Amino acid sequence: MGQIILGVGDYGASNRPGEDVKTFALGSCVSVILLDPKTRTVGMVHVALPESTINKAKSVEKPGYFADTGIPALLAKMAKFGCNPKGKGMVVKLCGGANVMDTNDTFQIGKRNALSIKKILWKYGMGAVAEDLGGNFSRTVTVSVESGEIILSSPGRPNWKL
Amino acid sequence: MTEKIDQEEIQKVIKSVPLLSASATQLLQTTTDPDHDLRGIVHIVKTDATLTARVLKVVNSAAFGLISEITSLDRAISYLGERLIIGIAIGDCAAQLFDKELVGYEGEHGDLWRHDLRTAIASREVAVQSDSDINPDLAFTAGLLHDIGKALISDYLHGTASEVLRKIESEEFSDYLSAEESLIGFDHPRAGYELALAWRLPTAIAEAIRFHHNPAGASPEFQELVYTVHLGDNIAMMGGCGTGADSMQYKLDPNYTQFFELKPNALANVMLTVNEEFDKLERSFSDTGESNR
């Protein structure tokens, strides 16, 4: 069975049944998962930071790094699979965005990532139907293209579904 | 029932660990001297044939993509910089510890090395991108060694991870550190500190190991360095690079602001640079084929 593994700032999509789309150890990063029931395509972007304004050059080289450039890049990728380029009809799920314990505002990157992603999705008229955000633990995410099932795992915890 | 560790037991564990090589010990001493220069580093590496060979292998590895091969040690060292030379020397000497699978934390093989390398890079970047006075190479070295104690106590924590996480969630334990102390009578910073004493590491590095989760407890003269490593450690964990179940289960002390400032944009830049540097360094260490990390 094939797997598409996404690193930090990567995005990808698949419509091949039997394949998984997977990303390892989301700490403060957030994984945006788009499921398109019409074309049976699964897309995912591993977002590390809320805004691309801090490094424009990087956002051109690797748009998936940032919430504001990552989501448009993922939608453009999924359009190649016949999905609606504006995300119409897609199901959105979010996970990740953890924070370290007792942190101050500066270090709340997980929270800021999630907020920024929701803002961008809102501009497209999209909203998450399910989310597993925050807390203080890292998450590995696996999405089955065939069933759209999302499995989360973290060391020391039993796996769970989103 | 988990077995407790006392002073005698930790000394027994430390005795089973190889000593640092003479050249690694000298390099660590040199890096804490504010007046040192690269010539001193070259001099130490030259006395160690194995280290010399490794340095040349790393600089000529695919990760650096050099067009022509570097054969002179002086050029290799000035190209790689002090922190990488120390990384190679310590990584090789303490490979037995860095490569240990942290079963007690349910970590995977290679997690400790990856977390320590990422913390080293992040600590260095914090020193560079904040207005701190800390020598970035010293921050790198202290970051590289900060969690070495986990390799010493991990086996004693076998089978405890799920219970610890449950008890942190129910606030029976305040964080992973207090869980270690309560379950086995020794936490990983203290275990690492005992090793630092046995290895005769410079005091600055020993203090960073001992207080990286409690920087306010360090001696005043080392607190700025310890806060730098404290942030580097947290940034590594936020980047998804921890050592298993304990990742992000520690408190961040926001009082680093008494020593330096790190604005949200600077932190975002630190995280970006850390990702890039980490990919490059991890490849350069593993490309050389002598390590399975």
Tab-separated table of N, CA and C in Angstrom, chain A residues 48-58 65-66 106 109 112, chain B residues 121-122 125-126 128-130 235 262-277:
chain	number	residue	atom	x	y	z
A	48	ALA	N	3.454	25.250	9.243
A	48	ALA	CA	4.345	25.472	10.392
A	48	ALA	C	4.137	26.831	11.050
A	49	LEU	N	3.786	27.839	10.249
A	49	LEU	CA	3.711	29.205	10.787
A	49	LEU	C	2.485	29.943	10.243
A	50	PRO	N	1.984	30.915	11.033
A	50	PRO	CA	0.719	31.547	10.641
A	50	PRO	C	0.789	32.434	9.395
A	51	GLU	N	1.851	33.233	9.260
A	51	GLU	CA	1.825	34.223	8.168
A	51	GLU	C	3.100	34.257	7.359
A	52	SER	N	2.954	34.402	6.052
A	52	SER	CA	4.115	34.398	5.157
A	52	SER	C	4.834	35.744	5.119
A	53	THR	N	4.229	36.775	5.751
A	53	THR	CA	4.841	38.105	5.681
A	53	THR	C	6.257	38.124	6.269
A	54	ILE	N	6.563	37.191	7.156
A	54	ILE	CA	7.895	37.205	7.774
A	54	ILE	C	9.000	36.787	6.797
A	55	ASN	N	8.652	36.045	5.756
A	55	ASN	CA	9.680	35.614	4.810
A	55	ASN	C	9.043	35.281	3.458
A	56	LYS	N	8.919	36.330	2.633
A	56	LYS	CA	8.240	36.186	1.329
A	56	LYS	C	8.952	35.164	0.438
A	57	ALA	N	10.289	35.234	0.449
A	57	ALA	CA	11.061	34.335	-0.418
A	57	ALA	C	10.753	32.880	-0.078
A	58	LYS	N	10.693	32.598	1.210
A	58	LYS	CA	10.418	31.224	1.655
A	58	LYS	C	9.011	30.791	1.219
A	65	TYR	N	4.523	26.045	4.049
A	65	TYR	CA	5.004	26.428	5.367
A	65	TYR	C	4.023	27.320	6.138
A	66	PHE	N	3.340	28.186	5.387
A	66	PHE	CA	2.535	29.228	6.032
A	66	PHE	C	1.047	29.014	5.763
A	106	THR	N	4.129	34.829	23.225
A	106	THR	CA	5.086	34.684	22.121
A	106	THR	C	5.155	33.238	21.634
A	109	ILE	N	2.491	29.508	19.308
A	109	ILE	CA	2.464	29.408	17.851
A	109	ILE	C	1.380	28.432	17.380
A	112	ARG	N	-1.810	30.310	17.303
A	112	ARG	CA	-1.845	31.300	16.221
A	112	ARG	C	-1.975	30.629	14.854
B	121	ILE	N	20.695	23.445	17.433
B	121	ILE	CA	20.508	24.435	16.361
B	121	ILE	C	19.579	25.557	16.835
B	122	ALA	N	18.495	25.166	17.532
B	122	ALA	CA	17.532	26.169	18.003
B	122	ALA	C	18.158	27.082	19.056
B	125	GLU	N	20.292	29.549	17.314
B	125	GLU	CA	19.484	30.558	16.615
B	125	GLU	C	18.868	31.553	17.592
B	126	VAL	N	18.452	31.076	18.766
B	126	VAL	CA	17.911	31.992	19.776
B	126	VAL	C	18.999	32.994	20.152
B	128	VAL	N	21.472	33.971	18.329
B	128	VAL	CA	21.750	34.849	17.189
B	128	VAL	C	20.622	35.868	16.994
B	129	GLN	N	19.374	35.407	17.069
B	129	GLN	CA	18.264	36.282	16.674
B	129	GLN	C	17.631	37.054	17.822
B	130	SER	N	18.085	36.816	19.058
B	130	SER	CA	17.623	37.663	20.158
B	130	SER	C	18.763	38.656	20.388
B	235	ILE	N	11.582	24.903	21.597
B	235	ILE	CA	11.385	25.120	20.159
B	235	ILE	C	11.532	23.794	19.404
B	262	LEU	N	12.673	38.165	22.575
B	262	LEU	CA	12.481	37.362	21.380
B	262	LEU	C	11.060	37.661	20.902
B	263	LYS	N	10.955	38.575	19.927
B	263	LYS	CA	9.622	38.978	19.469
B	263	LYS	C	8.987	37.841	18.659
B	264	PRO	N	7.639	37.822	18.529
B	264	PRO	CA	6.986	36.729	17.789
B	264	PRO	C	7.586	36.513	16.392
B	265	ASN	N	7.901	37.595	15.674
B	265	ASN	CA	8.482	37.416	14.342
B	265	ASN	C	9.877	36.804	14.397
B	266	ALA	N	10.643	37.190	15.434
B	266	ALA	CA	11.983	36.616	15.586
B	266	ALA	C	11.856	35.119	15.883
B	267	LEU	N	10.894	34.747	16.711
B	267	LEU	CA	10.689	33.326	17.025
B	267	LEU	C	10.301	32.557	15.754
B	268	ALA	N	9.420	33.166	14.950
B	268	ALA	CA	9.019	32.506	13.693
B	268	ALA	C	10.236	32.317	12.793
B	269	ASN	N	11.100	33.314	12.745
B	269	ASN	CA	12.323	33.193	11.938
B	269	ASN	C	13.268	32.126	12.490
B	270	VAL	N	13.352	32.068	13.833
B	270	VAL	CA	14.169	31.018	14.458
B	270	VAL	C	13.642	29.653	13.996
B	271	MET	N	12.333	29.477	14.040
B	271	MET	CA	11.750	28.170	13.697
B	271	MET	C	12.003	27.804	12.239
B	272	LEU	N	11.928	28.817	11.375
B	272	LEU	CA	12.207	28.578	9.946
B	272	LEU	C	13.648	28.127	9.738
B	273	THR	N	14.577	28.886	10.326
B	273	THR	CA	15.998	28.561	10.161
B	273	THR	C	16.310	27.189	10.743
B	274	VAL	N	15.690	26.889	11.897
B	274	VAL	CA	15.950	25.608	12.554
B	274	VAL	C	15.556	24.452	11.628
B	275	ASN	N	14.397	24.571	10.984
B	275	ASN	CA	13.967	23.508	10.060
B	275	ASN	C	14.980	23.280	8.958
B	276	GLU	N	15.459	24.376	8.375
B	276	GLU	CA	16.393	24.261	7.246
B	276	GLU	C	17.741	23.707	7.677
B	277	GLU	N	18.280	24.292	8.753
B	277	GLU	CA	19.584	23.848	9.249
B	277	GLU	C	19.542	22.384	9.673
